[in-house]
mmCIF file of C-alpha atoms in Angstrom:
data_model
loop_
_atom_site.group_PDB
_atom_site.id
_atom_site.type_symbol
_atom_site.label_atom_id
_atom_site.label_comp_id
_atom_site.label_asym_id
_atom_site.label_seq_id
_atom_site.Cartn_x
_atom_site.Cartn_y
_atom_site.Cartn_z
ATOM 1 C CA MET A 243 -4.060 30.061 -2.131
ATOM 2 C CA SER A 244 -1.743 32.904 -1.418
ATOM 3 C CA GLU A 245 1.882 32.561 -1.190
ATOM 4 C CA THR A 246 1.856 33.338 2.801
ATOM 5 C CA ASP A 247 -0.733 30.472 3.072
ATOM 6 C CA THR A 248 1.426 28.484 0.931
ATOM 7 C CA GLU A 249 4.310 28.643 3.673
ATOM 8 C CA SER A 250 2.099 28.585 6.476
ATOM 9 C CA LEU A 251 2.126 24.642 7.332
ATOM 10 C CA ILE A 252 5.832 24.142 5.318
ATOM 11 C CA GLY A 253 8.680 25.175 7.636
ATOM 12 C CA ASP A 254 11.905 26.240 6.144
ATOM 13 C CA GLU A 255 13.514 23.006 7.904
ATOM 14 C CA ALA A 256 10.957 20.548 5.964
ATOM 15 C CA ARG A 257 11.552 22.633 2.583
ATOM 16 C CA ALA A 258 15.481 22.263 2.963
ATOM 17 C CA ALA A 259 14.891 18.400 2.975
ATOM 18 C CA ILE A 260 12.920 18.193 -0.437
ATOM 19 C CA GLY A 261 15.294 16.200 -2.813
ATOM 20 C CA SER A 262 17.398 14.452 0.153
ATOM 21 C CA GLU A 263 17.526 11.037 0.969
ATOM 22 C CA LEU A 264 15.631 10.650 4.429
ATOM 23 C CA GLY A 265 16.525 6.968 4.919
ATOM 24 C CA ARG A 266 18.563 3.855 3.985
ATOM 25 C CA ALA A 267 17.462 0.453 5.217
ATOM 26 C CA VAL A 268 18.084 -3.166 4.838
ATOM 27 C CA GLY A 269 15.768 -6.002 5.775
ATOM 28 C CA THR A 270 15.559 -9.845 4.924
ATOM 29 C CA VAL A 271 12.479 -11.075 3.568
ATOM 30 C CA VAL A 272 11.007 -13.940 6.217
ATOM 31 C CA GLN A 273 8.425 -16.045 4.967
ATOM 32 C CA LYS A 274 6.378 -16.091 8.234
ATOM 33 C CA GLU A 275 6.345 -12.416 8.555
ATOM 34 C CA PHE A 276 4.932 -11.681 4.855
ATOM 35 C CA GLN A 277 2.645 -14.858 5.514
ATOM 36 C CA ARG A 278 1.368 -13.412 8.775
ATOM 37 C CA TRP A 279 0.876 -10.083 6.631
ATOM 38 C CA ALA A 280 -1.024 -11.896 4.172
ATOM 39 C CA ALA A 281 -3.382 -13.745 6.679
ATOM 40 C CA ALA A 282 -4.062 -10.206 8.358
ATOM 41 C CA VAL A 283 -5.232 -9.004 5.193
ATOM 42 C CA GLY A 284 -7.065 -12.285 4.553
ATOM 43 C CA ASP A 285 -5.044 -12.821 1.502
ATOM 44 C CA ARG A 286 -4.798 -16.618 1.173
ATOM 45 C CA ASN A 287 -3.025 -16.700 -2.496
ATOM 46 C CA PRO A 288 -1.470 -19.991 -2.663
ATOM 47 C CA LEU A 289 1.584 -18.391 -4.278
ATOM 48 C CA TYR A 290 2.380 -16.919 -0.846
ATOM 49 C CA PHE A 291 1.760 -20.007 1.165
ATOM 50 C CA ASP A 292 1.685 -23.246 -1.064
ATOM 51 C CA GLU A 293 5.207 -23.978 -2.597
ATOM 52 C CA ASP A 294 4.008 -26.579 -5.178
ATOM 53 C CA TYR A 295 1.367 -24.138 -6.249
ATOM 54 C CA ALA A 296 4.269 -21.329 -6.687
ATOM 55 C CA ARG A 297 6.622 -23.508 -8.668
ATOM 56 C CA ALA A 298 3.829 -24.600 -10.601
ATOM 57 C CA ASN A 299 3.347 -21.181 -11.698
ATOM 58 C CA GLY A 300 6.781 -20.468 -12.445
ATOM 59 C CA TYR A 301 8.386 -19.637 -9.178
ATOM 60 C CA ARG A 302 11.315 -20.686 -7.457
ATOM 61 C CA ASP A 303 9.540 -20.711 -3.958
ATOM 62 C CA VAL A 304 6.693 -19.198 -2.583
ATOM 63 C CA VAL A 305 6.843 -15.509 -3.096
ATOM 64 C CA MET A 306 6.336 -12.426 -1.053
ATOM 65 C CA PRO A 307 3.130 -10.560 -1.680
ATOM 66 C CA PRO A 308 4.176 -7.550 -3.622
ATOM 67 C CA MET A 309 2.780 -5.450 -1.252
ATOM 68 C CA TYR A 310 4.492 -6.430 1.793
ATOM 69 C CA LEU A 311 7.539 -4.994 0.080
ATOM 70 C CA ALA A 312 7.346 -1.511 1.936
ATOM 71 C CA HIS A 313 7.374 -3.687 5.177
ATOM 72 C CA VAL A 314 10.610 -5.794 4.610
ATOM 73 C CA THR A 315 13.120 -2.776 5.710
ATOM 74 C CA GLY A 316 11.159 -1.852 8.609
ATOM 75 C CA GLY A 317 13.454 -1.040 11.837
ATOM 76 C CA VAL A 318 13.072 -1.592 15.337
ATOM 77 C CA VAL A 319 11.639 1.129 17.362
ATOM 78 C CA ASP A 320 12.154 1.810 21.090
ATOM 79 C CA LEU A 321 9.550 2.505 23.303
ATOM 80 C CA ASP A 322 10.860 6.105 24.483
ATOM 81 C CA GLU A 323 11.545 7.038 20.875
ATOM 82 C CA LEU A 324 7.508 7.668 20.075
ATOM 83 C CA ARG A 325 5.511 10.689 19.374
ATOM 84 C CA ALA A 326 2.473 10.650 21.373
ATOM 85 C CA ASP A 327 0.669 9.483 18.536
ATOM 86 C CA GLY A 328 2.651 6.410 18.499
ATOM 87 C CA ILE A 329 4.500 6.993 15.128
ATOM 88 C CA PRO A 330 8.279 6.572 15.474
ATOM 89 C CA ILE A 331 10.155 10.122 15.891
ATOM 90 C CA ARG A 332 12.918 9.097 13.608
ATOM 91 C CA SER A 333 11.655 6.391 11.156
ATOM 92 C CA GLY A 334 13.631 7.313 8.070
ATOM 93 C CA GLY A 335 10.082 8.124 6.624
ATOM 94 C CA SER A 336 7.551 10.490 7.474
ATOM 95 C CA GLY A 337 8.583 11.454 11.199
ATOM 96 C CA SER A 338 11.860 12.728 9.997
ATOM 97 C CA VAL A 339 10.594 15.431 7.996
ATOM 98 C CA GLN A 340 9.574 18.190 10.586
ATOM 99 C CA LEU A 341 5.916 19.389 10.009
ATOM 100 C CA PRO A 342 5.243 20.894 13.515
ATOM 101 C CA ARG A 343 2.397 22.554 12.353
ATOM 102 C CA CYS A 344 1.045 19.189 10.981
ATOM 103 C CA PRO A 345 1.228 16.353 13.386
ATOM 104 C CA ARG A 346 -1.582 14.348 12.091
ATOM 105 C CA ARG A 347 -0.535 11.762 9.375
ATOM 106 C CA MET A 348 -2.463 9.786 7.170
ATOM 107 C CA ALA A 349 -1.932 7.283 3.931
ATOM 108 C CA GLY A 350 -1.701 9.469 1.003
ATOM 109 C CA GLY A 351 -1.212 6.882 -1.874
ATOM 110 C CA ASP A 352 1.187 4.851 -3.676
ATOM 111 C CA ASP A 353 2.435 4.037 -6.978
ATOM 112 C CA ILE A 354 4.764 1.013 -7.526
ATOM 113 C CA THR A 355 6.430 -0.625 -10.060
ATOM 114 C CA PHE A 356 7.131 -4.460 -9.483
ATOM 115 C CA LEU A 357 10.124 -5.536 -11.274
ATOM 116 C CA GLU A 358 11.156 -8.925 -9.680
ATOM 117 C CA PRO A 359 9.696 -11.354 -7.768
ATOM 118 C CA VAL A 360 10.926 -11.438 -4.262
ATOM 119 C CA TYR A 361 11.648 -14.542 -1.932
ATOM 120 C CA ALA A 362 12.037 -15.469 1.740
ATOM 121 C CA GLY A 363 15.982 -14.895 2.161
ATOM 122 C CA ASP A 364 16.305 -11.982 -0.498
ATOM 123 C CA VAL A 365 18.054 -9.248 1.484
ATOM 124 C CA ILE A 366 16.345 -5.680 0.240
ATOM 125 C CA THR A 367 17.750 -2.386 0.691
ATOM 126 C CA SER A 368 15.170 0.513 0.527
ATOM 127 C CA VAL A 369 16.392 4.224 -0.114
ATOM 128 C CA ARG A 370 13.606 7.006 0.528
ATOM 129 C CA SER A 371 13.976 10.290 -0.444
ATOM 130 C CA LEU A 372 11.617 13.171 0.033
ATOM 131 C CA ALA A 373 10.674 14.123 -3.328
ATOM 132 C CA GLY A 374 8.449 17.233 -2.521
ATOM 133 C CA LEU A 375 5.973 18.889 -0.085
ATOM 134 C CA GLU A 376 3.046 20.278 -1.378
ATOM 135 C CA GLN A 377 0.057 22.446 0.641
ATOM 136 C CA LYS A 378 -3.531 21.521 -0.300
ATOM 137 C CA SER A 379 -7.124 22.576 0.517
ATOM 138 C CA GLY A 380 -9.574 19.905 1.448
ATOM 139 C CA ARG A 381 -12.951 19.842 2.669
ATOM 140 C CA SER A 382 -11.664 19.152 6.432
ATOM 141 C CA GLY A 383 -9.252 22.136 5.665
ATOM 142 C CA ASP A 384 -5.458 22.919 4.620
ATOM 143 C CA PHE A 385 -3.117 19.636 4.643
ATOM 144 C CA VAL A 386 0.367 19.101 3.376
ATOM 145 C CA LEU A 387 0.868 16.150 0.943
ATOM 146 C CA MET A 388 4.550 14.885 1.473
ATOM 147 C CA HIS A 389 5.905 13.003 -1.770
ATOM 148 C CA PHE A 390 8.257 10.291 -1.178
ATOM 149 C CA ARG A 391 10.315 8.162 -3.780
ATOM 150 C CA THR A 392 11.466 4.596 -2.666
ATOM 151 C CA THR A 393 13.691 2.191 -4.579
ATOM 152 C CA TYR A 394 14.178 -1.167 -3.597
ATOM 153 C CA THR A 395 17.201 -3.321 -4.352
ATOM 154 C CA ARG A 396 18.511 -6.757 -3.782
ATOM 155 C CA ASP A 397 21.851 -7.531 -2.634
ATOM 156 C CA ASP A 398 23.030 -8.652 -6.004
ATOM 157 C CA GLY A 399 22.259 -5.051 -7.209
ATOM 158 C CA VAL A 400 19.196 -5.837 -9.226
ATOM 159 C CA LEU A 401 16.168 -3.343 -8.544
ATOM 160 C CA VAL A 402 13.245 -5.267 -7.500
ATOM 161 C CA ALA A 403 10.655 -2.389 -7.589
ATOM 162 C CA GLU A 404 10.386 1.322 -7.379
ATOM 163 C CA ALA A 405 7.656 3.303 -5.553
ATOM 164 C CA ALA A 406 6.175 6.942 -5.341
ATOM 165 C CA SER A 407 4.222 7.010 -2.193
ATOM 166 C CA SER A 408 2.480 9.979 -0.358
ATOM 167 C CA LEU A 409 1.523 10.698 3.163
ATOM 168 C CA ILE A 410 -1.038 13.487 4.104
ATOM 169 C CA ALA A 411 -0.119 15.625 7.055
ATOM 170 C CA ARG A 412 -2.714 17.625 8.700
ATOM 171 C CA PRO A 413 -2.880 20.278 11.383
ATOM 172 C CA ALA A 414 -3.856 19.084 14.933
ATOM 173 C CA ASN A 415 -7.587 18.561 14.861
ATOM 174 C CA SER A 416 -8.663 20.362 11.777
ATOM 175 C CA MET B 542 -8.255 -20.010 -6.378
ATOM 176 C CA ALA B 543 -10.500 -19.805 -9.437
ATOM 177 C CA GLU B 544 -9.300 -20.944 -13.165
ATOM 178 C CA GLN B 545 -6.493 -19.097 -14.626
ATOM 179 C CA ILE B 546 -7.561 -16.123 -16.975
ATOM 180 C CA TYR B 547 -5.715 -15.765 -20.033
ATOM 181 C CA PHE B 548 -4.885 -12.808 -21.977
ATOM 182 C CA GLU B 549 -7.301 -13.690 -24.855
ATOM 183 C CA ASP B 550 -10.031 -14.092 -22.701
ATOM 184 C CA VAL B 551 -9.850 -10.370 -21.617
ATOM 185 C CA ASN B 552 -11.624 -7.789 -23.018
ATOM 186 C CA GLU B 553 -12.088 -3.871 -22.463
ATOM 187 C CA GLY B 554 -14.798 -3.187 -20.122
ATOM 188 C CA ASP B 555 -14.480 -6.084 -18.339
ATOM 189 C CA GLU B 556 -15.217 -6.490 -14.654
ATOM 190 C CA ILE B 557 -12.731 -8.006 -12.285
ATOM 191 C CA PRO B 558 -14.883 -10.002 -9.376
ATOM 192 C CA SER B 559 -15.277 -7.588 -6.636
ATOM 193 C CA LEU B 560 -14.037 -8.247 -3.141
ATOM 194 C CA SER B 561 -16.789 -7.060 -0.350
ATOM 195 C CA LEU B 562 -15.972 -6.987 3.322
ATOM 196 C CA GLU B 563 -16.353 -5.449 6.566
ATOM 197 C CA ILE B 564 -12.964 -4.687 8.593
ATOM 198 C CA GLU B 565 -13.446 -5.635 12.433
ATOM 199 C CA ARG B 566 -10.883 -4.619 15.258
ATOM 200 C CA VAL B 567 -9.450 -7.977 15.435
ATOM 201 C CA GLN B 568 -8.398 -7.564 12.141
ATOM 202 C CA MET B 569 -7.400 -4.160 12.401
ATOM 203 C CA PHE B 570 -4.982 -5.222 15.140
ATOM 204 C CA PHE B 571 -3.366 -7.873 13.477
ATOM 205 C CA PHE B 572 -2.427 -5.866 10.652
ATOM 206 C CA SER B 573 -1.108 -3.324 12.878
ATOM 207 C CA ALA B 574 0.978 -6.311 14.389
ATOM 208 C CA ALA B 575 2.234 -7.680 10.851
ATOM 209 C CA THR B 576 3.108 -4.154 9.713
ATOM 210 C CA TYR B 577 4.706 -2.981 12.871
ATOM 211 C CA ASN B 578 2.804 0.133 13.193
ATOM 212 C CA GLY B 579 1.494 1.345 16.397
ATOM 213 C CA HIS B 580 -0.241 4.505 15.315
ATOM 214 C CA ARG B 581 -2.910 5.054 17.673
ATOM 215 C CA ILE B 582 -5.615 5.773 15.541
ATOM 216 C CA HIS B 583 -5.908 2.482 14.321
ATOM 217 C CA TYR B 584 -6.396 0.729 17.882
ATOM 218 C CA ASP B 585 -6.910 3.722 20.781
ATOM 219 C CA GLN B 586 -10.587 4.773 20.334
ATOM 220 C CA SER B 587 -10.004 7.529 22.886
ATOM 221 C CA TRP B 588 -7.261 9.204 20.643
ATOM 222 C CA ALA B 589 -8.902 8.670 17.677
ATOM 223 C CA GLN B 590 -11.868 10.477 18.568
ATOM 224 C CA GLY B 591 -10.556 12.789 21.247
ATOM 225 C CA VAL B 592 -7.590 13.971 20.031
ATOM 226 C CA GLU B 593 -7.814 13.678 16.111
ATOM 227 C CA GLY B 594 -11.779 14.207 16.092
ATOM 228 C CA TYR B 595 -12.601 11.169 14.077
ATOM 229 C CA GLN B 596 -15.676 9.092 14.719
ATOM 230 C CA ASP B 597 -13.824 6.120 15.347
ATOM 231 C CA ILE B 598 -10.675 4.176 14.753
ATOM 232 C CA LEU B 599 -9.481 4.139 11.360
ATOM 233 C CA VAL B 600 -9.109 1.058 8.810
ATOM 234 C CA HIS B 601 -5.369 1.800 7.789
ATOM 235 C CA GLY B 602 -4.730 3.108 4.476
ATOM 236 C CA PRO B 603 -2.480 0.398 3.415
ATOM 237 C CA LEU B 604 -4.674 -2.386 4.448
ATOM 238 C CA GLN B 605 -7.178 -0.808 2.280
ATOM 239 C CA VAL B 606 -4.735 -0.540 -0.464
ATOM 240 C CA ALA B 607 -3.794 -4.290 0.033
ATOM 241 C CA LEU B 608 -7.211 -5.418 0.000
ATOM 242 C CA LEU B 609 -7.975 -3.934 -3.478
ATOM 243 C CA ALA B 610 -4.313 -5.570 -4.563
ATOM 244 C CA ARG B 611 -6.027 -8.652 -3.360
ATOM 245 C CA ALA B 612 -8.899 -8.480 -5.613
ATOM 246 C CA ILE B 613 -6.731 -7.916 -8.386
ATOM 247 C CA THR B 614 -3.912 -10.488 -7.991
ATOM 248 C CA ASP B 615 -6.831 -12.895 -7.134
ATOM 249 C CA TRP B 616 -8.138 -12.057 -10.706
ATOM 250 C CA VAL B 617 -4.911 -12.773 -12.564
ATOM 251 C CA GLY B 618 -4.278 -15.944 -11.037
ATOM 252 C CA GLY B 619 -1.218 -17.729 -10.251
ATOM 253 C CA ARG B 620 0.443 -17.192 -13.859
ATOM 254 C CA GLY B 621 -0.628 -13.413 -13.837
ATOM 255 C CA ARG B 622 1.501 -10.841 -12.197
ATOM 256 C CA LEU B 623 0.962 -7.240 -10.667
ATOM 257 C CA VAL B 624 3.147 -4.972 -12.769
ATOM 258 C CA ASN B 625 2.218 -1.361 -11.725
ATOM 259 C CA TYR B 626 0.011 -0.215 -8.971
ATOM 260 C CA ALA B 627 -1.097 3.119 -8.320
ATOM 261 C CA VAL B 628 -3.732 4.165 -5.731
ATOM 262 C CA GLN B 629 -4.578 7.565 -3.923
ATOM 263 C CA ASN B 630 -6.082 7.055 -0.276
ATOM 264 C CA ARG B 631 -9.069 9.593 -0.554
ATOM 265 C CA ALA B 632 -11.733 9.039 2.346
ATOM 266 C CA THR B 633 -11.506 7.338 5.706
ATOM 267 C CA ALA B 634 -13.052 3.996 6.474
ATOM 268 C CA PHE B 635 -13.987 2.696 9.720
ATOM 269 C CA PRO B 636 -14.370 -0.763 11.568
ATOM 270 C CA GLY B 637 -17.933 -2.456 10.104
ATOM 271 C CA GLU B 638 -18.298 -0.555 7.289
ATOM 272 C CA GLN B 639 -19.049 -2.544 4.110
ATOM 273 C CA LEU B 640 -16.146 -1.953 2.123
ATOM 274 C CA ARG B 641 -16.027 -3.262 -1.770
ATOM 275 C CA PHE B 642 -13.200 -3.267 -4.038
ATOM 276 C CA LYS B 643 -13.364 -3.183 -7.973
ATOM 277 C CA GLY B 644 -11.994 -3.131 -11.355
ATOM 278 C CA THR B 645 -12.664 -2.817 -14.879
ATOM 279 C CA VAL B 646 -10.234 -3.561 -17.491
ATOM 280 C CA THR B 647 -9.266 -0.028 -19.856
ATOM 281 C CA GLY B 648 -6.943 -1.576 -22.151
ATOM 282 C CA LYS B 649 -4.759 -4.299 -23.258
ATOM 283 C CA ARG B 650 -1.398 -4.437 -25.333
ATOM 284 C CA GLN B 651 1.707 -6.568 -25.898
ATOM 285 C CA GLU B 652 5.072 -5.253 -24.965
ATOM 286 C CA GLY B 653 7.261 -8.117 -26.702
ATOM 287 C CA GLU B 654 6.271 -11.500 -25.219
ATOM 288 C CA THR B 655 4.436 -9.795 -22.296
ATOM 289 C CA CYS B 656 0.693 -9.378 -22.596
ATOM 290 C CA LEU B 657 -0.287 -6.498 -20.476
ATOM 291 C CA VAL B 658 -3.591 -5.481 -19.236
ATOM 292 C CA GLU B 659 -4.510 -2.072 -17.915
ATOM 293 C CA LEU B 660 -7.043 -1.753 -14.898
ATOM 294 C CA LYS B 661 -9.045 1.253 -13.358
ATOM 295 C CA VAL B 662 -9.506 -0.254 -9.592
ATOM 296 C CA HIS B 663 -10.991 1.520 -6.670
ATOM 297 C CA GLY B 664 -12.265 0.799 -3.026
ATOM 298 C CA GLU B 665 -15.745 2.254 -1.950
ATOM 299 C CA LYS B 666 -18.006 2.223 0.990
ATOM 300 C CA GLY B 667 -21.771 3.196 1.735
ATOM 301 C CA GLN B 668 -23.599 4.189 -1.621
ATOM 302 C CA GLY B 669 -20.422 4.206 -3.667
ATOM 303 C CA GLN B 670 -18.271 6.702 -1.942
ATOM 304 C CA ILE B 671 -14.879 6.489 -3.469
ATOM 305 C CA LEU B 672 -12.159 5.620 -0.663
ATOM 306 C CA MET B 673 -9.375 5.227 -3.221
ATOM 307 C CA PRO B 674 -9.323 5.270 -7.027
ATOM 308 C CA GLY B 675 -6.357 3.864 -8.807
ATOM 309 C CA THR B 676 -5.174 2.198 -11.806
ATOM 310 C CA ALA B 677 -3.294 -1.372 -11.916
ATOM 311 C CA THR B 678 -1.365 -2.976 -14.967
ATOM 312 C CA VAL B 679 -0.839 -6.597 -14.742
ATOM 313 C CA SER B 680 0.542 -9.319 -17.176
ATOM 314 C CA LEU B 681 -1.463 -12.155 -18.010
ATOM 315 C CA PRO B 682 -0.516 -15.676 -19.698
ATOM 316 C CA ARG B 683 -1.318 -16.364 -22.965
ATOM 317 C CA ARG B 684 -3.248 -19.571 -24.091
ATOM 318 C CA GLY B 685 -0.833 -22.585 -24.937
ATOM 319 C CA ARG B 686 2.270 -21.083 -23.492
#
């Protein structure tokens, strides 16, 4: 891939955001919210639903499903602040990295290390930064891989998890 | 839940029980709702097909990631824990397709009192088309502790 191609999908504004903090958000863990998530996954693990079972296995209460963590700090979105595809314009995430030539978004991947169990009532702060932007070529054309780093910290200062995640940004209908 | 599995019981090459299922539109709607996700590609068929060029609405990448995690956490039981989980979304899945989530033990080690098992995991569909390759590290209890 030539340097010209490399520059073509990633603009200066997006490139300048690499390394910067994109967003910081705080959320309180709500038992019913993570249970609704688990039920939507079809994951009826009793650790998430049955307090006695959770206690018998060393937890102090039902525990939050680890993969729910990314949703704890989600915000409130106004309907007039959505892109045409329904993604928030400013989400502290992908929407705030401007890639006008690549409007389509898809999950790329996750690499998460879980350090502490999380319970209902825990207050979690997530800090997300843009770790990098990579232009790639795939079967369905060129795309940009957006790399993020996120830390999740409880309000007593304990880091509960850290994540490297990525999103795929594709040109319109490529 | 199945019986608790212990560190001593696990050997390299062991396969974890696979999870096999089809995702239907209602489940996708509930997952969008549970994750506060308004992205049209997961519910607006005319958008997914006409604007984005997909054959149908797309099963959420994070739902597939969660299903693969479910296969892993079901296997480790109440006393096991997911320590690290890394997956890449490689292909798209559509409602009604048969999806399978699998894992194989690739190693085990102890770090102090913690007994760790390494897994190679993946989601697949069709004749084995890989949706999501990945790895996981889990901790398991030892017998008698």
